[in-house]
Coordinates of C-alpha atoms in Angstrom, one line a residue:
Chain A
M16 CA -6.4 -67.5 44.6
I17 CA -5.4 -68.3 41.0
A18 CA -6.7 -64.9 39.7
Q19 CA -4.7 -63.1 42.4
T20 CA -1.6 -65.1 41.5
C21 CA -2.0 -64.1 37.8
Q22 CA -2.6 -60.4 38.8
D23 CA 0.5 -60.5 41.1
F24 CA 2.5 -61.8 38.2
L25 CA 1.4 -59.0 35.9
D26 CA 2.1 -56.4 38.5
T27 CA 5.5 -57.6 39.4
E28 CA 6.9 -59.4 36.4
V29 CA 5.1 -57.9 33.3
Y30 CA 4.0 -54.3 33.7
P31 CA 7.4 -53.0 35.0
I32 CA 9.1 -54.3 31.8
M33 CA 6.3 -53.8 29.4
D34 CA 8.1 -51.1 27.4
K35 CA 11.2 -53.3 27.0
I36 CA 9.1 -56.3 26.0
D37 CA 7.3 -54.2 23.4
A38 CA 10.6 -52.6 22.1
P39 CA 10.3 -55.5 21.0
D40 CA 12.6 -57.8 22.9
I41 CA 11.5 -61.3 22.0
Q42 CA 14.1 -63.0 24.3
L43 CA 12.7 -61.0 27.2
M44 CA 9.2 -62.2 26.3
K45 CA 10.5 -65.7 26.2
A46 CA 12.1 -65.4 29.6
T47 CA 9.0 -63.9 31.1
L48 CA 6.8 -66.7 29.7
K49 CA 9.2 -69.2 31.2
K50 CA 9.0 -67.4 34.5
S51 CA 5.2 -67.7 34.4
G52 CA 5.6 -71.4 33.7
E53 CA 7.9 -71.9 36.7
L54 CA 5.2 -70.3 38.9
G55 CA 2.6 -72.8 37.6
L56 CA 0.5 -70.4 35.6
M57 CA 0.8 -72.4 32.4
G58 CA -0.7 -75.5 33.9
I59 CA -4.0 -74.1 35.0
A60 CA -6.0 -75.8 32.2
L61 CA -4.0 -79.0 32.1
P62 CA -4.7 -82.3 33.8
E63 CA -2.7 -83.1 37.0
E64 CA -1.1 -86.2 35.4
Y65 CA 0.7 -84.0 32.9
G66 CA 1.9 -81.4 35.4
G67 CA -1.1 -79.2 35.4
F68 CA -3.7 -78.2 38.0
G69 CA -6.8 -79.6 36.3
Q70 CA -8.9 -76.5 37.1
S71 CA -12.6 -76.1 36.2
F72 CA -13.4 -74.2 33.0
V73 CA -14.8 -71.4 35.0
T74 CA -11.5 -71.0 36.9
Q75 CA -9.6 -71.2 33.6
M76 CA -11.7 -68.3 32.3
L77 CA -11.1 -66.3 35.4
A78 CA -7.3 -66.8 35.0
A79 CA -7.6 -65.9 31.3
E80 CA -9.5 -62.7 32.2
T81 CA -6.8 -61.6 34.6
I82 CA -4.0 -62.4 32.2
G83 CA -5.9 -60.6 29.4
A84 CA -4.9 -57.3 30.9
G85 CA -1.3 -58.1 30.1
Y86 CA -1.0 -56.6 26.6
S87 CA 1.4 -58.5 24.3
F88 CA 2.4 -60.8 27.1
S89 CA -1.2 -62.0 27.3
V90 CA -1.2 -62.9 23.6
A91 CA 2.0 -64.9 23.8
F92 CA 0.9 -66.6 27.1
M93 CA -2.5 -67.5 25.8
A94 CA -1.1 -68.7 22.5
H95 CA 1.2 -71.0 24.4
C96 CA -1.3 -72.3 26.9
G97 CA -4.2 -72.5 24.5
I98 CA -3.6 -73.2 20.8
G99 CA 0.1 -74.1 21.4
T100 CA -0.5 -76.8 24.1
L101 CA -4.1 -78.0 24.0
P102 CA -4.1 -79.8 20.6
I103 CA -1.6 -82.1 22.1
A104 CA -3.3 -82.3 25.5
Y105 CA -6.7 -82.9 24.1
Y106 CA -6.0 -85.0 20.9
G107 CA -2.5 -86.4 21.5
N108 CA -1.8 -89.9 22.6
D109 CA -0.3 -90.8 26.0
A110 CA 3.3 -90.8 24.6
Q111 CA 2.9 -87.4 23.0
R112 CA 1.3 -86.0 26.1
E113 CA 4.1 -87.4 28.2
K114 CA 6.8 -86.1 25.9
Y115 CA 5.5 -82.6 25.3
V116 CA 2.6 -81.6 27.5
T117 CA 4.5 -82.2 30.8
K118 CA 7.1 -79.7 29.6
L119 CA 4.6 -77.3 28.1
A120 CA 2.9 -77.2 31.4
T121 CA 5.9 -75.8 33.2
G122 CA 7.3 -73.6 30.4
E123 CA 10.3 -75.8 29.9
I124 CA 9.3 -75.8 26.3
L125 CA 7.0 -73.3 24.5
G126 CA 4.4 -74.0 21.9
A127 CA 2.9 -72.6 18.7
Y128 CA -0.1 -73.4 16.5
C129 CA 0.5 -73.3 12.7
L130 CA -2.7 -73.2 10.6
T131 CA -2.7 -69.9 8.6
E132 CA -1.1 -69.8 5.2
P133 CA -0.7 -67.1 2.6
G134 CA -3.7 -68.5 0.7
A135 CA -5.6 -70.0 3.7
G136 CA -6.8 -67.6 6.4
S137 CA -10.5 -67.7 7.1
D138 CA -10.7 -70.6 4.6
A139 CA -8.4 -72.7 6.8
N140 CA -8.9 -76.0 4.9
A141 CA -7.5 -74.4 1.7
G142 CA -3.9 -74.8 3.0
K143 CA -1.3 -76.1 0.6
T144 CA 1.2 -77.5 3.2
N145 CA 1.8 -81.1 2.3
A146 CA 2.9 -84.2 4.2
R147 CA 4.1 -87.1 2.1
L148 CA 4.6 -90.5 3.8
S149 CA 8.2 -91.8 3.2
E150 CA 8.7 -95.0 1.3
D151 CA 9.7 -96.9 4.4
G152 CA 6.7 -95.5 6.3
T153 CA 8.7 -94.2 9.2
H154 CA 8.1 -90.5 8.6
Y155 CA 6.2 -87.8 6.8
I156 CA 8.1 -85.3 4.5
L157 CA 6.6 -81.9 5.2
N158 CA 6.7 -79.0 2.8
G159 CA 4.9 -75.7 2.9
Q160 CA 4.6 -72.3 4.5
K161 CA 2.7 -70.9 7.5
M162 CA 2.2 -67.3 8.4
W163 CA 1.1 -65.0 11.3
I164 CA 2.3 -67.7 13.7
T165 CA 2.3 -66.4 17.3
N166 CA 5.4 -67.4 19.3
A167 CA 7.1 -68.5 16.1
G168 CA 10.4 -66.9 17.1
F169 CA 10.9 -69.1 20.1
A170 CA 8.4 -72.0 20.1
D171 CA 10.1 -75.3 20.6
V172 CA 7.2 -77.4 19.4
Q173 CA 4.6 -76.5 16.7
T174 CA 1.3 -78.0 15.9
V175 CA 1.4 -77.9 12.1
F176 CA -1.7 -78.6 9.9
A177 CA -1.0 -80.2 6.5
K178 CA -2.7 -82.4 4.0
I179 CA -1.3 -86.0 3.6
G180 CA -0.6 -86.8 0.0
N181 CA -3.7 -86.0 -2.1
D182 CA -6.0 -85.7 0.9
R183 CA -8.6 -82.9 0.7
I184 CA -8.7 -82.5 4.5
L185 CA -6.1 -81.5 7.0
S186 CA -4.1 -83.6 9.4
A187 CA -2.1 -82.3 12.4
F188 CA 1.6 -82.9 13.1
L189 CA 4.0 -82.2 16.0
V190 CA 7.0 -80.4 14.6
E191 CA 10.0 -79.5 16.6
K192 CA 11.8 -76.2 15.7
D193 CA 15.2 -77.9 15.5
M194 CA 14.1 -80.5 12.9
P195 CA 16.2 -79.9 9.8
G196 CA 14.3 -77.9 7.2
V197 CA 12.3 -75.8 9.6
V198 CA 13.1 -72.1 8.9
V199 CA 11.6 -69.3 10.9
A200 CA 11.5 -65.9 9.2
P201 CA 12.2 -62.6 11.0
D202 CA 9.4 -61.3 13.1
E203 CA 6.7 -59.2 11.4
K204 CA 6.5 -55.5 12.3
K205 CA 3.0 -55.0 13.7
M206 CA 0.6 -52.2 14.7
G207 CA 0.3 -53.6 18.2
I208 CA 1.1 -56.5 20.5
K209 CA 4.7 -55.7 19.4
G210 CA 6.3 -57.8 22.1
S211 CA 4.7 -61.0 20.8
S212 CA 6.7 -62.9 18.2
T213 CA 4.8 -63.2 15.0
A214 CA 6.5 -64.7 11.9
Q215 CA 6.3 -67.0 8.9
I216 CA 7.6 -70.5 9.2
F217 CA 8.8 -72.5 6.2
Y218 CA 9.0 -76.3 6.0
N219 CA 11.5 -77.6 3.5
D220 CA 11.5 -81.4 3.3
V221 CA 11.1 -81.7 7.1
K222 CA 11.2 -85.3 8.2
V223 CA 8.4 -85.7 10.8
P224 CA 8.3 -89.1 12.5
V225 CA 5.0 -90.9 12.0
E226 CA 4.5 -91.0 15.7
N227 CA 4.2 -87.2 15.6
L228 CA 0.8 -87.4 13.8
I229 CA -1.8 -86.0 16.2
G230 CA -5.0 -88.1 16.3
T231 CA -5.7 -89.9 13.0
P232 CA -5.0 -88.9 9.4
G233 CA -7.6 -86.4 8.3
E234 CA -8.6 -85.4 11.8
G235 CA -6.7 -82.2 11.6
F236 CA -9.5 -80.0 10.4
R237 CA -11.7 -81.1 13.3
I238 CA -8.8 -80.5 15.7
A239 CA -8.2 -77.1 14.2
L240 CA -11.9 -76.1 14.5
S241 CA -12.2 -77.4 18.0
I242 CA -9.2 -75.6 19.2
L243 CA -10.4 -72.4 17.5
H244 CA -13.7 -72.7 19.5
M245 CA -11.6 -72.9 22.6
G246 CA -9.4 -70.0 21.5
R247 CA -12.3 -67.7 20.8
I248 CA -14.1 -68.4 24.0
K249 CA -11.0 -67.7 26.0
L250 CA -10.5 -64.6 24.0
G251 CA -13.9 -63.5 25.3
A252 CA -12.3 -63.7 28.8
N253 CA -9.1 -62.0 27.8
V254 CA -10.8 -59.0 26.4
L255 CA -12.8 -58.7 29.6
G256 CA -9.6 -58.2 31.6
A257 CA -8.2 -55.7 29.0
S258 CA -11.5 -53.8 29.3
K259 CA -11.4 -53.6 33.0
K260 CA -7.8 -52.3 32.9
A261 CA -8.8 -49.6 30.4
I262 CA -11.7 -48.6 32.6
N263 CA -9.4 -48.3 35.6
D264 CA -7.0 -46.2 33.6
S265 CA -9.9 -44.0 32.4
V266 CA -11.5 -43.3 35.7
K267 CA -8.2 -42.7 37.5
Y268 CA -7.2 -40.1 34.8
A269 CA -10.7 -38.5 34.9
N270 CA -10.3 -38.2 38.7
E271 CA -7.0 -36.4 38.4
R272 CA -7.4 -34.2 35.3
K273 CA -8.9 -30.8 35.8
Q274 CA -10.3 -28.5 33.2
F275 CA -12.3 -25.3 33.9
C276 CA -11.0 -25.7 37.5
V277 CA -12.9 -28.9 38.1
L278 CA -12.1 -32.6 37.6
I279 CA -13.3 -33.9 34.2
S280 CA -15.0 -36.8 36.0
T281 CA -17.6 -34.3 37.1
F282 CA -18.7 -33.7 33.5
G283 CA -21.8 -35.4 32.2
A284 CA -20.1 -36.3 28.9
I285 CA -17.3 -38.0 30.6
K286 CA -19.7 -39.8 33.0
H287 CA -21.6 -41.1 29.9
K288 CA -18.4 -42.6 28.5
L289 CA -17.4 -44.2 31.8
A290 CA -20.9 -45.7 32.3
Q291 CA -21.0 -47.1 28.8
Q292 CA -17.6 -48.7 29.3
A293 CA -18.8 -50.3 32.6
I294 CA -22.1 -51.5 31.2
K295 CA -20.7 -53.2 28.2
T296 CA -18.0 -54.8 30.3
F297 CA -20.4 -56.0 33.0
A298 CA -22.8 -57.4 30.3
A299 CA -20.0 -59.2 28.5
E300 CA -18.8 -60.6 31.9
S301 CA -22.3 -61.9 32.6
A302 CA -22.3 -64.0 29.4
V303 CA -18.7 -65.1 29.8
Y304 CA -19.3 -66.8 33.1
R305 CA -22.7 -68.1 32.2
V306 CA -21.3 -70.0 29.3
S307 CA -18.2 -71.1 31.2
K308 CA -20.3 -72.9 33.8
D309 CA -22.5 -74.4 31.1
I310 CA -19.3 -75.8 29.5
D311 CA -18.1 -77.2 32.9
D312 CA -21.5 -79.0 33.1
Q313 CA -21.2 -80.3 29.6
I314 CA -17.7 -81.6 30.3
E315 CA -19.0 -83.6 33.2
K316 CA -21.7 -85.0 31.0
N317 CA -19.1 -86.0 28.4
K318 CA -17.0 -87.7 31.0
E319 CA -20.0 -89.6 32.3
A320 CA -20.6 -90.7 28.7
G321 CA -17.1 -92.3 28.7
L322 CA -14.9 -89.6 27.0
D323 CA -11.5 -89.1 28.5
K324 CA -10.9 -85.7 30.2
G325 CA -9.2 -84.1 27.3
R326 CA -11.8 -85.1 24.7
A327 CA -14.6 -84.4 27.2
T328 CA -13.2 -80.8 27.6
I329 CA -12.7 -80.0 24.0
E330 CA -16.1 -81.5 23.0
G331 CA -17.7 -79.6 25.8
I332 CA -16.3 -76.3 24.5
A333 CA -17.2 -77.2 20.9
H334 CA -20.8 -77.9 22.1
Y335 CA -21.2 -74.2 22.8
A336 CA -20.0 -73.0 19.4
V337 CA -22.7 -70.4 19.0
E338 CA -22.0 -68.9 22.4
A339 CA -18.2 -69.0 21.9
A340 CA -18.6 -67.0 18.7
I341 CA -20.9 -64.5 20.5
L342 CA -18.3 -64.0 23.3
K343 CA -15.6 -63.5 20.7
V344 CA -17.4 -60.9 18.6
Y345 CA -19.2 -59.1 21.4
G346 CA -16.2 -59.0 23.7
S347 CA -13.6 -57.9 21.1
E348 CA -16.0 -55.1 19.9
A349 CA -16.8 -54.1 23.5
L350 CA -13.1 -53.8 24.2
D351 CA -12.5 -51.7 21.1
F352 CA -15.3 -49.4 22.3
V353 CA -13.9 -49.3 25.8
I354 CA -10.3 -48.6 24.8
D355 CA -11.3 -46.0 22.2
E356 CA -13.3 -44.1 24.9
A357 CA -10.4 -44.5 27.3
V358 CA -8.1 -42.7 24.8
Q359 CA -10.8 -40.0 24.3
I360 CA -11.1 -39.5 28.1
H361 CA -7.4 -39.0 28.2
G362 CA -7.6 -36.3 25.5
G363 CA -4.1 -35.4 24.1
M364 CA -2.4 -37.6 26.7
G365 CA -4.3 -40.6 25.3
Y366 CA -2.3 -40.2 22.1
S367 CA 1.0 -40.3 24.0
A368 CA 3.0 -43.5 24.1
E369 CA 3.6 -42.7 27.7
M370 CA 0.1 -43.9 28.6
D371 CA -1.1 -47.4 28.9
V372 CA -4.2 -46.6 26.9
E373 CA -2.2 -45.8 23.8
R374 CA -0.7 -49.3 24.0
G375 CA -4.1 -50.8 24.8
Y376 CA -5.6 -49.0 21.8
R377 CA -3.1 -50.5 19.4
D378 CA -3.1 -54.0 21.0
S379 CA -6.9 -54.2 21.1
R380 CA -7.4 -54.1 17.3
I381 CA -6.1 -57.6 16.7
N382 CA -8.8 -59.2 18.7
R383 CA -11.3 -58.6 15.9
I384 CA -9.0 -60.3 13.5
F385 CA -7.4 -63.4 15.1
E386 CA -9.2 -66.5 16.4
G387 CA -11.4 -66.2 13.3
T388 CA -12.3 -62.7 12.1
N389 CA -15.4 -61.2 13.5
E390 CA -16.9 -61.4 10.0
I391 CA -16.4 -65.2 10.1
N392 CA -17.6 -65.5 13.6
R393 CA -20.7 -63.4 13.0
L394 CA -21.7 -65.8 10.2
L395 CA -21.0 -68.7 12.5
I396 CA -23.4 -67.4 15.1
A397 CA -26.5 -67.6 12.8
D398 CA -25.2 -70.5 10.7
T399 CA -24.4 -72.8 13.6
A400 CA -27.7 -72.1 15.4
I401 CA -29.7 -72.7 12.2
K402 CA -27.8 -75.8 11.3
R403 CA -28.0 -77.4 14.7
A404 CA -31.7 -76.8 14.7
Q405 CA -31.9 -78.3 11.2
K406 CA -30.1 -81.4 12.6
G407 CA -32.9 -81.7 15.2
E408 CA -30.8 -80.7 18.2
F409 CA -33.6 -78.5 19.3
D410 CA -36.9 -77.3 17.8
L411 CA -36.3 -73.8 16.4
F412 CA -38.4 -74.0 13.2
G413 CA -41.7 -75.2 14.8
P414 CA -42.0 -72.2 17.2
A415 CA -40.7 -69.9 14.4
A416 CA -43.3 -70.9 11.9
E417 CA -46.0 -70.7 14.5
L418 CA -45.1 -67.1 15.3
Y419 CA -44.7 -66.1 11.7
N420 CA -48.1 -67.5 10.8
S421 CA -49.8 -65.6 13.6
I422 CA -48.1 -62.4 12.8
D423 CA -51.4 -60.4 12.6
S424 CA -52.4 -61.2 16.2
I425 CA -49.0 -60.8 17.8
S426 CA -48.9 -58.7 21.0
S427 CA -46.2 -57.7 23.4
D428 CA -48.0 -59.8 26.2
K429 CA -47.7 -56.9 28.6
T430 CA -49.8 -57.3 31.7
T431 CA -50.7 -54.6 34.2
D432 CA -49.3 -56.3 37.3
E433 CA -45.8 -57.3 36.2
D434 CA -43.0 -56.6 38.5
Y435 CA -39.5 -55.5 37.5
Y436 CA -38.0 -58.9 36.6
T437 CA -41.3 -60.2 35.1
E438 CA -41.1 -57.2 32.7
K439 CA -37.4 -57.9 31.9
R440 CA -38.2 -61.6 31.2
R441 CA -41.0 -60.5 28.9
Y442 CA -38.6 -58.3 27.0
M443 CA -36.2 -61.2 26.6
A444 CA -39.0 -63.5 25.4
N445 CA -40.1 -60.9 22.9
F446 CA -36.6 -60.3 21.6
K447 CA -36.4 -64.1 21.0
K448 CA -39.7 -64.0 19.2
V449 CA -38.3 -61.3 16.9
V450 CA -35.3 -63.5 16.2
L451 CA -37.5 -66.5 15.4
I452 CA -39.8 -64.5 13.1
A453 CA -36.8 -63.2 11.2
I454 CA -35.2 -66.7 11.0
H455 CA -38.4 -68.2 9.7
G456 CA -38.7 -65.5 7.0
V457 CA -35.2 -65.6 5.8
T458 CA -34.8 -69.4 5.8
T459 CA -38.1 -69.8 3.9
Y460 CA -37.4 -67.1 1.4
F461 CA -33.7 -67.6 0.7
D462 CA -33.6 -71.4 1.6
K463 CA -30.2 -72.8 0.6
K464 CA -29.0 -69.5 -0.8
L465 CA -29.2 -67.9 2.7
V466 CA -25.6 -68.7 3.4
K467 CA -24.7 -66.3 0.5
E468 CA -26.8 -63.5 1.9
Q469 CA -24.1 -62.5 4.4
E470 CA -25.7 -59.2 5.2
V471 CA -28.9 -60.9 6.2
M472 CA -27.0 -63.6 8.2
N473 CA -25.3 -60.7 10.0
N474 CA -28.7 -59.2 10.9
I475 CA -29.7 -62.5 12.4
S476 CA -26.4 -62.9 14.2
E477 CA -26.7 -59.4 15.6
M478 CA -30.1 -60.1 17.1
I479 CA -29.0 -63.5 18.5
M480 CA -25.9 -61.8 20.1
E481 CA -27.7 -58.9 21.6
T482 CA -30.5 -61.1 23.0
Y483 CA -28.0 -63.6 24.5
I484 CA -25.9 -60.8 26.2
A485 CA -29.0 -59.0 27.4
E486 CA -30.5 -62.1 28.8
S487 CA -27.3 -63.1 30.5
L488 CA -27.1 -59.6 32.1
A489 CA -30.8 -59.8 33.2
L490 CA -30.3 -63.3 34.8
R491 CA -27.2 -62.1 36.6
V492 CA -28.8 -59.0 38.0
E493 CA -31.9 -61.0 39.1
K494 CA -29.7 -63.6 40.8
L495 CA -27.5 -61.0 42.4
E496 CA -30.5 -59.3 43.9
G497 CA -31.6 -62.6 45.3
I498 CA -28.2 -63.1 46.9
R499 CA -27.5 -59.6 48.1
G500 CA -31.0 -58.3 48.7
Q501 CA -30.6 -55.2 46.6
A502 CA -29.3 -54.4 43.1
G503 CA -29.8 -50.7 42.6
I504 CA -26.8 -49.9 40.4
Y505 CA -27.1 -53.2 38.6
R506 CA -30.7 -52.5 37.8
D507 CA -29.4 -49.3 36.2
M508 CA -27.0 -51.3 34.1
L509 CA -29.7 -53.6 33.0
D510 CA -32.2 -50.8 32.3
V511 CA -29.8 -49.0 30.0
Y512 CA -28.5 -52.1 28.3
V513 CA -32.0 -53.4 27.5
Y514 CA -33.2 -50.0 26.4
D515 CA -30.3 -49.8 23.8
A516 CA -30.5 -53.5 22.9
A517 CA -34.2 -53.2 21.9
D518 CA -33.2 -50.6 19.3
M519 CA -30.5 -52.9 17.9
V520 CA -32.8 -55.9 17.8
R521 CA -35.5 -53.9 16.1
K522 CA -33.2 -52.4 13.5
S523 CA -31.5 -55.7 12.6
A524 CA -34.9 -57.5 12.4
M525 CA -36.3 -54.9 10.1
D526 CA -33.2 -54.9 7.9
A527 CA -33.5 -58.7 7.6
V528 CA -37.2 -58.9 6.8
N529 CA -37.1 -55.9 4.5
S530 CA -34.5 -57.8 2.4
F531 CA -37.1 -60.3 1.1
A532 CA -40.7 -59.2 2.1
S533 CA -43.2 -57.7 -0.3
P534 CA -44.5 -54.2 0.7
E535 CA -47.6 -55.7 2.3
E536 CA -45.8 -58.4 4.2
S537 CA -43.1 -56.0 5.2
E538 CA -45.7 -53.7 6.8
K539 CA -47.1 -56.6 8.8
L540 CA -43.7 -57.9 9.9
N541 CA -42.4 -54.4 10.8
A542 CA -45.5 -53.7 12.9
A543 CA -45.0 -57.0 14.8
I544 CA -41.3 -56.3 15.3
E545 CA -42.2 -52.8 16.6
K546 CA -44.6 -54.3 19.1
L547 CA -42.1 -56.9 20.3
T548 CA -39.2 -54.6 20.8
K549 CA -41.1 -51.9 22.6
V550 CA -39.6 -51.3 26.0
A551 CA -40.5 -48.8 28.7
G552 CA -38.8 -45.5 28.7
V553 CA -35.7 -45.1 30.9
N554 CA -34.0 -42.0 32.2
V555 CA -30.7 -43.2 30.8
K556 CA -28.9 -40.0 31.6
E557 CA -29.5 -40.4 35.4
A558 CA -29.0 -44.2 35.3
R559 CA -25.6 -43.7 33.6
R560 CA -24.6 -40.9 36.0
R561 CA -25.3 -43.2 39.0
I562 CA -23.2 -45.9 37.4
A563 CA -20.4 -43.5 36.6
D564 CA -20.6 -42.0 40.1
K565 CA -19.9 -45.4 41.6
L566 CA -16.9 -45.8 39.3
I567 CA -15.7 -42.3 40.2
E568 CA -16.1 -42.9 43.9
D569 CA -14.3 -46.3 43.9
N570 CA -11.7 -44.9 41.4
A571 CA -11.8 -48.3 39.9
Y572 CA -14.0 -50.9 38.2
K573 CA -15.6 -52.6 41.3
F574 CA -18.9 -54.0 40.2
Chain B
M14 CA 4.4 -73.9 41.3
F15 CA 1.5 -72.3 43.1
P16 CA 1.8 -72.1 46.9
E17 CA -0.1 -75.0 48.4
R18 CA -2.7 -72.7 50.0
N19 CA -3.7 -71.5 46.5
I20 CA -4.3 -75.0 45.3
V21 CA -6.5 -75.7 48.3
K22 CA -8.5 -72.5 47.7
S23 CA -9.0 -73.2 44.0
E24 CA -10.4 -76.6 44.9
I25 CA -12.9 -74.8 47.2
I26 CA -13.8 -72.6 44.3
N27 CA -14.5 -75.6 42.1
E28 CA -16.7 -77.1 44.8
S29 CA -18.6 -73.8 45.4
I30 CA -19.7 -73.4 41.8
K31 CA -21.5 -76.7 41.6
M32 CA -25.2 -76.1 41.1
E33 CA -27.6 -79.0 41.7
N34 CA -30.5 -79.8 39.3
K35 CA -29.4 -77.1 36.9
K36 CA -31.2 -77.0 33.6
V37 CA -28.5 -77.0 30.9
L38 CA -29.5 -75.9 27.4
K39 CA -27.8 -76.9 24.2
S40 CA -25.9 -74.3 22.2
G41 CA -28.3 -71.9 20.6
E42 CA -31.3 -73.5 22.5
F43 CA -31.7 -70.4 24.6
L44 CA -33.6 -68.9 21.6
V45 CA -36.5 -71.3 22.2
D46 CA -36.2 -71.9 25.9
T47 CA -35.9 -70.1 29.1
V48 CA -33.4 -70.4 32.0
A49 CA -34.1 -69.4 35.5
A50 CA -31.8 -67.0 37.2
K51 CA -31.0 -69.6 39.9
D52 CA -29.6 -71.9 37.1
V53 CA -27.1 -69.4 35.8
F54 CA -23.6 -69.1 37.3
I55 CA -22.6 -65.5 38.0
P56 CA -19.0 -64.3 38.9
E57 CA -20.2 -63.0 42.3
E58 CA -20.6 -66.7 43.3
F59 CA -16.8 -66.9 43.6
N60 CA -17.1 -65.0 46.8
D61 CA -20.7 -65.3 47.9

């Protein structure tokens, strides 16, 4: 299987030299990347006609998850295979694909993606890099500066975003590192992912042939955003792999370390940490593969509508922009939680550079920053959902207004004869009602100024995110029980997750409505939110102990 | 390149994850609609 091939590569070619790679030794990183290319790992997402394996999006995500446990190698590998290759594969013409993608697929050449500038980070379209068409019309003259470029030190081909002439919107160009005027600065010294090359690149009167324009003039911003959707959804898979590695390290250590004459894995406080690590990871995984398959289905629809495979894929991913941002934010924050607890479980040893968790702790932090900061992605969750509804893609505001206007008579809809999953479905439906009530309130009150109320937007995003993850987990556990006939430990995960999620949804909703409502209105809204987020009591201590006991018995994450 | 057996297996995986008559929601539409458990892909289906 592909995942096993990726795991074997990490075990045999990456982990044994991880200290050397992170020394850092950029040439060793380059050589290791090329080795992975020779084995075919770089072609998983690419079409067969360009040397790839044309795998489904679900399979791509499974490979991304496995590689995600590869520390700085994972970052360099994903940058090459994703943002370094896919702009050409998805938006390039046949000649560009033939010239570059076939070699990128095998690692013969390596790629980088150059968007960020000193004055253009989250505000990507603010870049000042300029491309001026030469008088004879044969090439563009590129001038500017890019920074925080992953793989800068060795990438042979760069996708560079720049504005043509006085354009206000970006275009995308293929720039080769050996073109005169391309100057790569020394690598940055970073907190983590030390083995990955990160540097500034300067472009001084670089002559870029006109045939190296990707897509059409002015299409760059769209390409950049589409590629970022793809990058952040794959990051959701990467952090899953990193979380599982940290859990494995945690439980193995807890099963070896003795204090007060007993293994620390027997302590309730440690079991609580192990269980929480597992629950968050399992929940994130549920959402990752739910969306992945939805994307595969959307890609098929796009192909049936006449799009070529590349465009069908990137448009399929962009279609799920809300979910992509959810996976990025939830997954990166779940990993930070998991790795932080991993260090804590290791005690003093967790602070030692001899342990993998120390590297993991430093490497994890970047995930909340790159592929769009979590602040930007949080805003995107609410903003994109609201805007798509405003465009009429689905009716959000009708049901929202209906709920808001019947706030006095709202009930939790609890019935006396509901079974386990009926109850969970009711909880999910009620969480959604809370989201709709809050959206109706804030969009009505703040109207066009809502986008400037970032704290309120964050409240809405938090609710959407928690609801989506909780629902994905509930659907997975229900389906799993249907397949396997029992789901004891998985029910425990769902019970604990929903019990905690109800609190988060309630708090975020109340924060949102209290930001605009009069005292009388606030009282009514808060009472409704209270009803809709009421969930049955759960013995979370025992549920977490059962989850931890399975981890401890397996001595690994095997859910 | 991957050993040939791996390519064949991955093709089987691609086949195994096709779900017929699945209801597919638009991005964000889950807020106003419901999905049945049978219509959701779960990682366990790689093996089951």
